[in-house]
Amino acid sequence: CINFMQMYQHPLHIMLIRSLICLMACCLKSLELAAWSESSTLQVFSYLLPYIVHTRPKLRKLAQKAVCQVLTGSYVMAATGAPPTHPAVPAVVAFCLPVIRSSSATALPVTTLHMFGFFKSTLSLFPQSEVKSTFEAMLEVMGAGHPTVVRCGLLTLQSFFSSQPRCDVTLSAELNAQLINALYDYKPGQRDHKLYDVWLGTMQEALINLQRSSDELFLSNLPKFVGVLVDCWQNGKPELYYSISSVLMMLLQKCFQKCLEKEADPTSKSSLCYTAGVKVIEHMQRALHYQFLSAWDQVLFAWATCFEVLGKRCTDHMLEPLSQIADFHGSQTYTNDAIVDRAIAAAVRTMGPEVVLKAVPLDMSGEESCLDFKRSWMLPILRDNIKATRLSFFITYFLPLASAFHELAEASDKPTSITKTYEILERQIWSLFPGFCARPTDFKESFPRIAKTLGTYLVNRPYLRLDIMSALRHIISCDFVNEANVPEMTRYSKNFLPILFNIYTSEATSSGAEGVRLAAYDTIKTFVRVADDQLCGTLFFSASTRLLSGEISAHAKHAVLDLARSLVIKMSPENVQRLYLLGKVHLEDSDRRVQKKAYRVLEEICRFPTPTCKEFVEEHLTELSEVLVESLQSITPGSRAPRLRCLLLLISNLSVEHKSFALTALREAVLCIKVNAGKVRQAAYEIVIGVGRALIRWQPEDPDAAIKELVSQLTAGFTGGSYLVSCTILALATALYEFKGAYSRAILNAVMEAVQIVISSPNREIVQAALYFVRMLFVILSTEELSEHLQELIPNLCCMSEDCRKHFRLKLRDIFAKLIRKFGYENIVGLLPESYRKLAVRIRKLEQRKKRKKKARELQEIQEDDVANSAAPGKASVEGIEQILQSSSEDESDEVVNRSQGSRKTKVAAGAWIEEQGEDDIVDFLDTSAGKQILSTDPKAAPKSKDKCPFEVTNDGRLLIVDPESAKAQKKGEPASDTEEAANDLLEALSHYKGKKRKMPLDTGDRAKTSGTGSGAGPS
């Protein structure tokens, strides 16, 4: 191979060289460890290395890939007892380092860039000693090198850290920390924001990798980097603000949070986590000064993350920043209040309302003579973010404040506007209460102090009921997580349930009151879960007695039935029997709402919420079936959905002895398949499926016979009217789809034959259902199975009546389009009659156009993704190494092609500028900081000038536009200024455009007389 490679180095033999490289790589990968100790093996391997910096892109990439495969995929590395790194790594380093050190500070060393690209995939395979020497060489070149070299070097280091190198082999935590500190000397100038963005991404990945190796070193190095970021907020360009905040938030969330989770003593103030957190807060607090005004948007985003991560650990150091941030709200200096709200909300979620209000008090006492509550904007923020805090704080701080506001709102000596203000404040304070009841930390100690007040307010203050009931639901839901608190709520259920029952049974006088009733019902259902069985039994007995009494209004009857249904999970067998009789009595009630609620009572019993209900249904299954069959004649439309759900629940528990009941329910469900109510349709389809499953359950040894019986029961509907036929077709489609694979081909053929017969019907309702069945065939059948039916299916589709063909032309077109996509245009067009072939041609053109648009859209999305990825924050928002090399490479193809000079576009090489402050300021290239004064953008480039406004501007900033009529009235000898002429021309053009509105002429003849010319003749 080596001889061949030496003989055929001419560009004409590139393909041969590529094949030889692949062959050599395969041979080297199969060698054992002993063979790599021989010098001849390393000599053969060394012949590959010059090609990793070859000028031919494809050859260079192939050689780099081959060397990488040798280092990673060799037999040596896969064998038992493999060395930590490949024996050929020293040879690679010995070849690469001289190439890197040959870089120039003024020219663009393409070879060095090739080497950086090679290191992106191989540097993580080196041992630590070789990594250190490679880092030294790279940093030496980057110190005073070309900006492109610096950029590619940073990208290489970023890729190296992102690969998560092994800390025991490749990169120790100490070396990682040393490299981070060394990179501070190679920080670009802040004017070169693109290169600075790359440096930020590299430092981010370096610190993330350091945290993987050592939490202590990460915490020691993080504050210094945060200080650098804060300084850049003050002195950097606006283009960097977002990248800085993204890097900072990533380090806090991804790294510092992990350190806090591993901390042994979360309360110690001498731990490294605490001291590092305090230093970070001190640096961040500098960014709240006025000098950082332009970056405050991103600063506050970073502060929100800081509150979330460090809020609980460093609470005592958060008070002053919180106060400063709150002062931004409503100030003239900073107007983006939404970002301030976001930061305060993060503090409330993490540190709790008590700490936040200590730093940012509400300044409300209930004794204000002035109604200017400057901190009232915090109440909605507290409402949306309070959770898992002390309930006692609401009792001691907010409850007295709400009482004071209530007294002021009830005062008769104050104007209505003032009392209304205090009423709104009272409601806003009570809106905080549900948050305090979401996982409270002191429930058992604090809830008894406020329970009596809650009951009183539920009765006397209707406008607070929604908040109080929401809080009670939060408490009970959280109690199921904390079982120790359940007995406490059980004790208070006897006080709250009667109050809630009275609220629900009271008649609503407005839409708001109806919402309160529904909330009360939800709270009742929640309370019943923790209530005592005896209490629930007593309440049910009282409700049923009231229901059976003759003196009860219709509204009360509806409410009592709902309340009885909500208590079913705590009922004894006797009460379940009593509830069943209540529902049975009202199944044929003339009041449609009462009948609907009666069916819901039976539905709740049949749902088996408790073992008691299950035993009752099993014992009374025959009676329930007979009751539901007998009540069919008196069913109202609103009761269909709960009735069908009752039937479905019973069918799932029926035995084969109740087969006739199941078939009766099936016939009823088929008739409900096309009703307008969505819940009824859903229940009907579920019954069709449920009957099929029951038939299979009754004869599991022969499911084909079960499906055959189901289909035979359904196909009986073809003998009915058009509505029944359409319902039957829809039911058959659902059954065939649900039980796909459980029936024979003969059943499917019989159904298809019946549907194809009725598809030629002149009735639109039947044809619509048949077309739905045909569309379902694409899902039910495979391509091979569907192809067997094309000979009969397509001619039947084409034999539709003229009226149905026109009415369902779009559905028909969609079906033919699917057939053409699935089987091809040539196979379908031959089966179509002549009158349909134009449609097929049109469909083919549409499909071809869709494919072209789809390809163009995918190409555009790929391009947009590339642009978005290249501009990702914290990452390299500039060209990668491959793009830079592509623009600097002279040969872009491995083929020798003669190109005319005129057809090639001239590419501008990447430039570099040296920034000097004066004649005496000379850059010392031996200094490690010299790279900061070498820029990739021209520092003296003049910014793009904006077009000058053609109109005069007054002292207060308004445009002065002269009226053209007044301009014409000027004296002929008085010359007009350029501004006035421009204004006159613009106004004249606008007036001309305004006069060209299109109007419908009243008389064609008048138009011809007036214009003299016309675009067309009048009526002849």
CSV table of N, CA and C in Angstrom, one decimal, residues 408-422:
chain,number,residue,atom,x,y,z
A,408,LEU,N,-63.4,48.9,56.1
A,408,LEU,CA,-63.4,50.1,55.4
A,408,LEU,C,-64.4,50.1,54.2
A,409,ALA,N,-64.5,48.9,53.6
A,409,ALA,CA,-65.5,48.7,52.5
A,409,ALA,C,-66.9,48.8,52.9
A,410,GLU,N,-67.2,48.4,54.2
A,410,GLU,CA,-68.5,48.4,54.7
A,410,GLU,C,-68.9,49.8,55.3
A,411,ALA,N,-67.9,50.7,55.4
A,411,ALA,CA,-68.2,52.0,56.0
A,411,ALA,C,-69.2,52.8,55.2
A,412,SER,N,-70.2,53.3,55.9
A,412,SER,CA,-71.2,54.1,55.2
A,412,SER,C,-70.9,55.5,55.0
A,413,ASP,N,-69.8,56.0,55.7
A,413,ASP,CA,-69.5,57.4,55.6
A,413,ASP,C,-68.5,57.7,54.5
A,414,LYS,N,-68.1,56.7,53.7
A,414,LYS,CA,-67.1,56.9,52.6
A,414,LYS,C,-67.8,56.8,51.3
A,415,PRO,N,-67.2,57.5,50.3
A,415,PRO,CA,-67.8,57.5,48.9
A,415,PRO,C,-67.7,56.0,48.3
A,416,THR,N,-68.6,55.8,47.4
A,416,THR,CA,-68.7,54.5,46.8
A,416,THR,C,-67.4,54.1,46.1
A,417,SER,N,-66.7,55.0,45.5
A,417,SER,CA,-65.4,54.7,44.8
A,417,SER,C,-64.4,54.2,45.7
A,418,ILE,N,-64.4,54.8,47.0
A,418,ILE,CA,-63.4,54.4,48.0
A,418,ILE,C,-63.7,53.0,48.5
A,419,THR,N,-65.0,52.8,48.9
A,419,THR,CA,-65.4,51.5,49.4
A,419,THR,C,-65.2,50.4,48.4
A,420,LYS,N,-65.4,50.7,47.1
A,420,LYS,CA,-65.2,49.7,46.0
A,420,LYS,C,-63.7,49.3,46.0
A,421,THR,N,-62.8,50.3,46.1
A,421,THR,CA,-61.4,50.0,46.1
A,421,THR,C,-61.0,49.1,47.2
A,422,TYR,N,-61.5,49.3,48.4
A,422,TYR,CA,-61.2,48.5,49.5
A,422,TYR,C,-61.8,47.1,49.4
